[in-house]
mmCIF file of C-alpha atoms in Angstrom:
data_model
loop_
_atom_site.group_PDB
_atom_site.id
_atom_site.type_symbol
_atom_site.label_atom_id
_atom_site.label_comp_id
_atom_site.label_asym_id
_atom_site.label_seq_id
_atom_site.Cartn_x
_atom_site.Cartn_y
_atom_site.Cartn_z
ATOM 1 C CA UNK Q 33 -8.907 14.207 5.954
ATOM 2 C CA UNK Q 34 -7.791 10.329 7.375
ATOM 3 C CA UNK Q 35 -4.572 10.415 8.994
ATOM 4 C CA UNK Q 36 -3.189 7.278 10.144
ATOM 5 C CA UNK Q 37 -0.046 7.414 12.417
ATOM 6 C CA UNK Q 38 1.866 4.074 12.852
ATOM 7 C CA UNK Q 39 3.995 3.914 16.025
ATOM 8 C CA UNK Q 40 6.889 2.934 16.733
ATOM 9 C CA UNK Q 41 8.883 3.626 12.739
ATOM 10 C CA UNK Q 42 11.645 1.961 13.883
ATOM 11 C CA UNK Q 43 12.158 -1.478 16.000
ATOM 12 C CA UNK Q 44 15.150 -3.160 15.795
ATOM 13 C CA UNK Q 45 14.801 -6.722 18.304
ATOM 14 C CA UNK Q 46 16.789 -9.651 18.634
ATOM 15 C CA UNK Q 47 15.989 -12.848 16.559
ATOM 16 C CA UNK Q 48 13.599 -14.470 18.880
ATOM 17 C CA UNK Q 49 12.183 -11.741 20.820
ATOM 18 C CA UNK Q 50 8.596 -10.122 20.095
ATOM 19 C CA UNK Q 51 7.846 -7.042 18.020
ATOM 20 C CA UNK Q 52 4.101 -4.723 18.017
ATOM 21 C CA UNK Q 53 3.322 -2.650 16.027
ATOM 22 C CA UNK Q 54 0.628 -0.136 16.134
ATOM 23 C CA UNK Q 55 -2.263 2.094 13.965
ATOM 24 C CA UNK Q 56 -3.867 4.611 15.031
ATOM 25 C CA UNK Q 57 -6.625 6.536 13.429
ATOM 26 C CA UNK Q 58 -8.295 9.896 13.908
ATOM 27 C CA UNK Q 59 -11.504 8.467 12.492
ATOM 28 C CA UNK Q 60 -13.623 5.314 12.923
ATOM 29 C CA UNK Q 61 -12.459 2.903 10.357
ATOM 30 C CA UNK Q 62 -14.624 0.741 8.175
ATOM 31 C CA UNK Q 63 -11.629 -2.003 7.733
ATOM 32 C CA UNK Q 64 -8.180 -1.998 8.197
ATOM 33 C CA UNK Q 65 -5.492 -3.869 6.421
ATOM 34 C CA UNK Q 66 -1.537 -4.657 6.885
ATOM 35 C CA UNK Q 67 1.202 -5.348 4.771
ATOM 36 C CA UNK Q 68 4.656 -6.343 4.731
ATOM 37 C CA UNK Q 69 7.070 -4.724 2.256
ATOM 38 C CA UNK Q 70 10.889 -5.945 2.068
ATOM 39 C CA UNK Q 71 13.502 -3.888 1.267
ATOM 40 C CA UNK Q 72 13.327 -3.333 -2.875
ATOM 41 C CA UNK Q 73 10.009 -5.045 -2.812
ATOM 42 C CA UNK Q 74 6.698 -4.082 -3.528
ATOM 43 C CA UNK Q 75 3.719 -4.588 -0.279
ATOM 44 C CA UNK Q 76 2.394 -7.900 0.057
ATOM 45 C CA UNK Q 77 -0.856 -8.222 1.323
ATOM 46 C CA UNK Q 78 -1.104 -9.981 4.908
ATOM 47 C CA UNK Q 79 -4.633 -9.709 6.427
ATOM 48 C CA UNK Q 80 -7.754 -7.521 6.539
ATOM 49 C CA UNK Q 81 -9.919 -6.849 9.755
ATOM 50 C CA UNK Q 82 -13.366 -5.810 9.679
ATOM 51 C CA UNK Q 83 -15.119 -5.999 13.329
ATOM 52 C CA UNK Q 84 -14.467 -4.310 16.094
ATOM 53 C CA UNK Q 85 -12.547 -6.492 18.495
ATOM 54 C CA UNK Q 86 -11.483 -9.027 15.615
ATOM 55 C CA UNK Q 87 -8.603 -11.012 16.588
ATOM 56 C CA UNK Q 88 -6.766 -12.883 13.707
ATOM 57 C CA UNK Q 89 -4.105 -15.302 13.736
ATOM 58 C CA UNK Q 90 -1.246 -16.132 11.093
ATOM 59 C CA UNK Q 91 1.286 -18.686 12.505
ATOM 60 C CA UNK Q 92 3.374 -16.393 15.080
ATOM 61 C CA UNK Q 93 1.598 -13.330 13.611
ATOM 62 C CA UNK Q 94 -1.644 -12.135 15.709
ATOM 63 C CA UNK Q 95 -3.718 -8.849 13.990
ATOM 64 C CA UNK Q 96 -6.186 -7.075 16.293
ATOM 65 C CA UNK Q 97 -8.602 -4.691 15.516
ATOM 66 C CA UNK Q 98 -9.979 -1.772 18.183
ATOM 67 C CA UNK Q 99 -13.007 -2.230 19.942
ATOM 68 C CA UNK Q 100 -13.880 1.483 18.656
ATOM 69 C CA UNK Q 101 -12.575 0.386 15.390
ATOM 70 C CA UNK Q 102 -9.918 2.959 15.596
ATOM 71 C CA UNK Q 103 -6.488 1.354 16.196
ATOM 72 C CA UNK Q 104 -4.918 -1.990 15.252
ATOM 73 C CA UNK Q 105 -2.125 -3.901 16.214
ATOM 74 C CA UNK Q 106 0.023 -6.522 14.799
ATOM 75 C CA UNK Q 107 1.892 -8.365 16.706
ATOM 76 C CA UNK Q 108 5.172 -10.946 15.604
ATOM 77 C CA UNK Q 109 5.782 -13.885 18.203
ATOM 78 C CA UNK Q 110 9.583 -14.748 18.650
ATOM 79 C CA UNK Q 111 10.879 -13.050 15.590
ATOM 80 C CA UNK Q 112 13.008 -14.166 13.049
ATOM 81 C CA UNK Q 113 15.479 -13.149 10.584
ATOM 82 C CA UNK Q 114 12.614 -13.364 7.768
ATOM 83 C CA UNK Q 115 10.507 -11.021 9.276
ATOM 84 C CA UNK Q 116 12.625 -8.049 8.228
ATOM 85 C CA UNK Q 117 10.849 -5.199 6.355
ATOM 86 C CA UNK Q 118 8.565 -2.344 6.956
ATOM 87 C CA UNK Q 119 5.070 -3.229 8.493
ATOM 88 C CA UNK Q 120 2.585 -0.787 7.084
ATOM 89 C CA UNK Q 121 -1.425 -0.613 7.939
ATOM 90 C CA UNK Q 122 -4.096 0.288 5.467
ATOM 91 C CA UNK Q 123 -7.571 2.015 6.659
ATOM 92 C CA UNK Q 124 -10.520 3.191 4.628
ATOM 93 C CA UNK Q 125 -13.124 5.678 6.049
ATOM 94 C CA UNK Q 126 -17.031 4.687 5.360
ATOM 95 C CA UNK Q 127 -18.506 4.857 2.262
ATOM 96 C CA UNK Q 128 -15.282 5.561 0.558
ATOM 97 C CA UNK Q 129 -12.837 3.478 -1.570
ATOM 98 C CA UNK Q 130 -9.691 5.302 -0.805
ATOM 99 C CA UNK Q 131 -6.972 2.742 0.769
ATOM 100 C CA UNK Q 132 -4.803 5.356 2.786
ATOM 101 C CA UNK Q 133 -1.682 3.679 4.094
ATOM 102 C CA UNK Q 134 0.409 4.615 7.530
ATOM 103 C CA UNK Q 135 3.846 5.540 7.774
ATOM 104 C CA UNK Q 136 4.866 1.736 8.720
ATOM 105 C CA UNK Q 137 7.125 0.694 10.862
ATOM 106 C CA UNK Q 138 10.648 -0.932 9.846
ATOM 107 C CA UNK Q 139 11.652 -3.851 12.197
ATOM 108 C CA UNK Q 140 15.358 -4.960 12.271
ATOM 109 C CA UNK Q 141 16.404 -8.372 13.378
ATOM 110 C CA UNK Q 142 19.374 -9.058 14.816
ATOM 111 C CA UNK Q 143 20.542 -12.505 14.462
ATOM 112 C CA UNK C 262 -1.362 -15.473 -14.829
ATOM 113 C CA UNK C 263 0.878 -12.650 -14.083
ATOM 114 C CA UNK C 264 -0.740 -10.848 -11.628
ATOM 115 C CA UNK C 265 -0.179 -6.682 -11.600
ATOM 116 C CA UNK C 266 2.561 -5.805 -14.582
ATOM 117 C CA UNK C 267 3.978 -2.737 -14.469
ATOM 118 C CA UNK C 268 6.245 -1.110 -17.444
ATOM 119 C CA UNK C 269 8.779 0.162 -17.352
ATOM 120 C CA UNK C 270 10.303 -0.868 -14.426
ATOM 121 C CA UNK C 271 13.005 1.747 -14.403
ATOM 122 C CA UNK C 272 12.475 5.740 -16.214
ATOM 123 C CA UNK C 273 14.902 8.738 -15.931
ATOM 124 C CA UNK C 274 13.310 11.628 -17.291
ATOM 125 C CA UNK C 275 13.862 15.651 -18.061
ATOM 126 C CA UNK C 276 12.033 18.322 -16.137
ATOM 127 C CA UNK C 277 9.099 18.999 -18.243
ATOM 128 C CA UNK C 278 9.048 16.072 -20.180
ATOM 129 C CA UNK C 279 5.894 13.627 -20.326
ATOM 130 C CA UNK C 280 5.304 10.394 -20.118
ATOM 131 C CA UNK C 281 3.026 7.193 -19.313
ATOM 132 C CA UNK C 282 3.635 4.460 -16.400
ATOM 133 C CA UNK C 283 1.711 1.360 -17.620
ATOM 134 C CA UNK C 284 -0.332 -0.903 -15.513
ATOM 135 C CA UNK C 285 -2.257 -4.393 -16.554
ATOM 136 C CA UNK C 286 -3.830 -6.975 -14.688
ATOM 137 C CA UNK C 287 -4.801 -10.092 -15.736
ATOM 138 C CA UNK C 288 -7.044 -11.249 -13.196
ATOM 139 C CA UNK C 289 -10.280 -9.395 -14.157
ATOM 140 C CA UNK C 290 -10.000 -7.075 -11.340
ATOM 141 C CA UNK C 291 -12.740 -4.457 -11.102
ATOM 142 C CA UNK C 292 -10.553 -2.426 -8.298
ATOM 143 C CA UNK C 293 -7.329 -0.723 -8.987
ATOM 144 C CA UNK C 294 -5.317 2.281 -7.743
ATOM 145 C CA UNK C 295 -1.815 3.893 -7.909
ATOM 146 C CA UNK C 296 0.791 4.578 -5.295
ATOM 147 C CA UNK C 297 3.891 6.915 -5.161
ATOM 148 C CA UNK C 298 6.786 5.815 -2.362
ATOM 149 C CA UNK C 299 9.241 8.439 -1.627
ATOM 150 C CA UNK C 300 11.946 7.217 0.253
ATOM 151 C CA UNK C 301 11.928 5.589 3.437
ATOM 152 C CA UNK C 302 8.345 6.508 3.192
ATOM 153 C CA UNK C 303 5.063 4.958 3.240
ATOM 154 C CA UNK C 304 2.845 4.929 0.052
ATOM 155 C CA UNK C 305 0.149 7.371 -0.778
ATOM 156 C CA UNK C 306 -2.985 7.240 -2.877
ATOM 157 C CA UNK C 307 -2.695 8.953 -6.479
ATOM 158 C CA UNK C 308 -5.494 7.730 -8.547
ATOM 159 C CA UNK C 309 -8.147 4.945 -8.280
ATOM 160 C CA UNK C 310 -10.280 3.293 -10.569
ATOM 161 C CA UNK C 311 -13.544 0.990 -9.494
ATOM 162 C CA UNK C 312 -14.294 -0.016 -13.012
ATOM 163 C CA UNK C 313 -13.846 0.438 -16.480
ATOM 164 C CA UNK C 314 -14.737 4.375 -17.332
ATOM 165 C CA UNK C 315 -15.041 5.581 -13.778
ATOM 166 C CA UNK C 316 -11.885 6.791 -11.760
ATOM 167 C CA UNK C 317 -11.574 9.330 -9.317
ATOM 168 C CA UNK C 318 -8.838 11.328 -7.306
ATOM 169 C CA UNK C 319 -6.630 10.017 -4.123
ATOM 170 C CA UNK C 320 -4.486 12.184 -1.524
ATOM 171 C CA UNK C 321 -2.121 13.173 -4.314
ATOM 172 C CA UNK C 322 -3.159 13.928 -8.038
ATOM 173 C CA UNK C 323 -1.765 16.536 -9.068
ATOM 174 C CA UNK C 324 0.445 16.480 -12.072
ATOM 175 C CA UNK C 325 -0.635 12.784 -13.240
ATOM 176 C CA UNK C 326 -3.861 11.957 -14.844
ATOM 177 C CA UNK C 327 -5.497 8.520 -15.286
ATOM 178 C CA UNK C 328 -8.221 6.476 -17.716
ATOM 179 C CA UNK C 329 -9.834 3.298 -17.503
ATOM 180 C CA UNK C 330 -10.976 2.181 -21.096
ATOM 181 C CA UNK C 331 -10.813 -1.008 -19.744
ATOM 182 C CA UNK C 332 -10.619 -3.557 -17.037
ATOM 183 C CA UNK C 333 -7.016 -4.680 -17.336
ATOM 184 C CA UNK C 334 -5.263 -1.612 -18.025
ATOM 185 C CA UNK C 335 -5.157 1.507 -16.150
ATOM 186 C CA UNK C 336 -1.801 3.836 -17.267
ATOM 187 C CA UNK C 337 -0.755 7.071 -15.585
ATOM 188 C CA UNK C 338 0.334 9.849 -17.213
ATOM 189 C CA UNK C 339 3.104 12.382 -15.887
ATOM 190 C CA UNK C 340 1.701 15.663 -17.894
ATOM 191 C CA UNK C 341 4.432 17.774 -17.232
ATOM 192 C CA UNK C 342 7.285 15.951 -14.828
ATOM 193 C CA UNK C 343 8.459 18.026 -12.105
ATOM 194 C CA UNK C 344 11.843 16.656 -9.815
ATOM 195 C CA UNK C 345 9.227 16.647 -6.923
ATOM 196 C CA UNK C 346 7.809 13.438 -8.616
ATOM 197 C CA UNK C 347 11.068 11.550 -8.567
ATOM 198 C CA UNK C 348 9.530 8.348 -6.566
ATOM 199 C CA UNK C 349 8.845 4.472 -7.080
ATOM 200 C CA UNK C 350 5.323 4.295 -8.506
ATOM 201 C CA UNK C 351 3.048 0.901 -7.106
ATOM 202 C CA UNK C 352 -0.423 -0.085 -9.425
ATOM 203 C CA UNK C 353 -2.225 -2.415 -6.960
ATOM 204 C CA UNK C 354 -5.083 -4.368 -8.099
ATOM 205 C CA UNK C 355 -8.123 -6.047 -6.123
ATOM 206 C CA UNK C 356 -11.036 -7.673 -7.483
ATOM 207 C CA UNK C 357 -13.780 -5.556 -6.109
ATOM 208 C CA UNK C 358 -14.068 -2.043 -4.567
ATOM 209 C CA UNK C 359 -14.635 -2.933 -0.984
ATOM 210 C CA UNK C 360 -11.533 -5.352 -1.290
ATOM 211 C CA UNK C 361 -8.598 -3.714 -0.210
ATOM 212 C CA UNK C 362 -5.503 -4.041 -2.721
ATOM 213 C CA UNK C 363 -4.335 -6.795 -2.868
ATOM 214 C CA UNK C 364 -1.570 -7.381 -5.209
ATOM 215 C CA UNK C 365 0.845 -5.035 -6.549
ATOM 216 C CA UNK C 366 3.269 -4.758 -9.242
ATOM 217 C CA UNK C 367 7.250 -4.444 -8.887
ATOM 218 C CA UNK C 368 7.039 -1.138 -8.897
ATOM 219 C CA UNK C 369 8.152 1.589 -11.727
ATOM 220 C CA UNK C 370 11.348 3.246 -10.130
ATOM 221 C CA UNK C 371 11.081 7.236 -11.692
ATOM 222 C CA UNK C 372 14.087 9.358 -11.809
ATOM 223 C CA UNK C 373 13.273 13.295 -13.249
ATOM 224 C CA UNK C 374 16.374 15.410 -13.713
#
């Protein structure tokens, strides 16, 4: 079945220095999508990526998608104390509508 | 508009007992699915729904079962509750099937004893 690893599953930074995260897939992947859960909160929907090589921006937030369309990235620009929480990616397989989810990754900010 | 509701937002219940996790959207969403979250986990798939009379199984469905009479509501049932499904319980919403979710509720926080 999908299995989606997310590495690393902890960070903890400084405020102000950069944090990556990354998904990795044992299948090609029809989309992928991340989300950012805060402690005691529920996922919040960030982005989806749908082409191979897709780049997206969100302020000091850049989302990159696999040229094989296995593996993403997300990547947080001079953190700050906000951006606490655990970073998960989503992935469905082709010609299915099952959202799996990856094991996230919790970032810690240090002011 | 409320987005995803979820009732009730906190449950403690008996090994063995039953009960039902609601879940309604208001945003006439054709898409929508439940989570589990164990702790310091991430979420997995239980049930999903792509309409109104169709569902169909995730990674994890055994023990709850699911119906879609219609498009905002889709409950989950805990037949027979087990300590094993102590967890925090996410519906998640989306307004079609190739849509990702997209917005969840707060999240039903299950205790079984």
């Amino acid at each position: 079945g999908q299995q989606v690893m997310q590495i690393p599953q902890y960070q903890h930074v400084q405020e102000g220095e950069d944090f990556t995260t990354y998904c990795n897939s044992s299948t090609t992947l029809s989309n992928i999508q991340w989300y950012k859960q805060r402690p005691g909160g529920h996922p919040v929907f960030l982005i989806q990526l749908v082409k191979s090589g897709e780049v997206k921006k969100q302020k000091r937030l850049t989302f990159q998608f696999g040229e094989a369309k296995k593996n993403s990235s997300l990547h947080i620009t001079a953190t700050q104390t906000t951006d606490v929480g655990t970073y998960f990616c989503a992935v469905s397989t082709s010609g299915t509508y099952k959202y799996i989810f990856g094991t996230g990754t919790r970032l810690k900010v240090l002011a | 508009n409320a987005g995803v509701t979820q009732t009730p937002k906190f449950q403690v219940l008996k090994t063995g007992q039953s009960m039902t996790l609601q879940c309604a959207q208001d945003m006439n969403h054709e898409y929508m699915s439940w989570y589990r979250q164990d702790p310091g986990m991430g979420l997995r798939l239980i049930h999903y729904s792509v309409g109104a009379g169709i569902t169909d199984q995730g990674e994890v469905p055994n023990g709850y079962n699911v119906s879609r009479s219609t498009t905002e509501d889709f409950p989950l049932r805990l037949l027979s509750a087990a300590p094993s499904q102590t967890s925090v319980y996410f519906c998640a919403s989306s307004y079609r099937e190739e849509v990702q979710p997209q917005h969840f509720g707060d999240g039903t926080r299950l205790s079984i004893l």
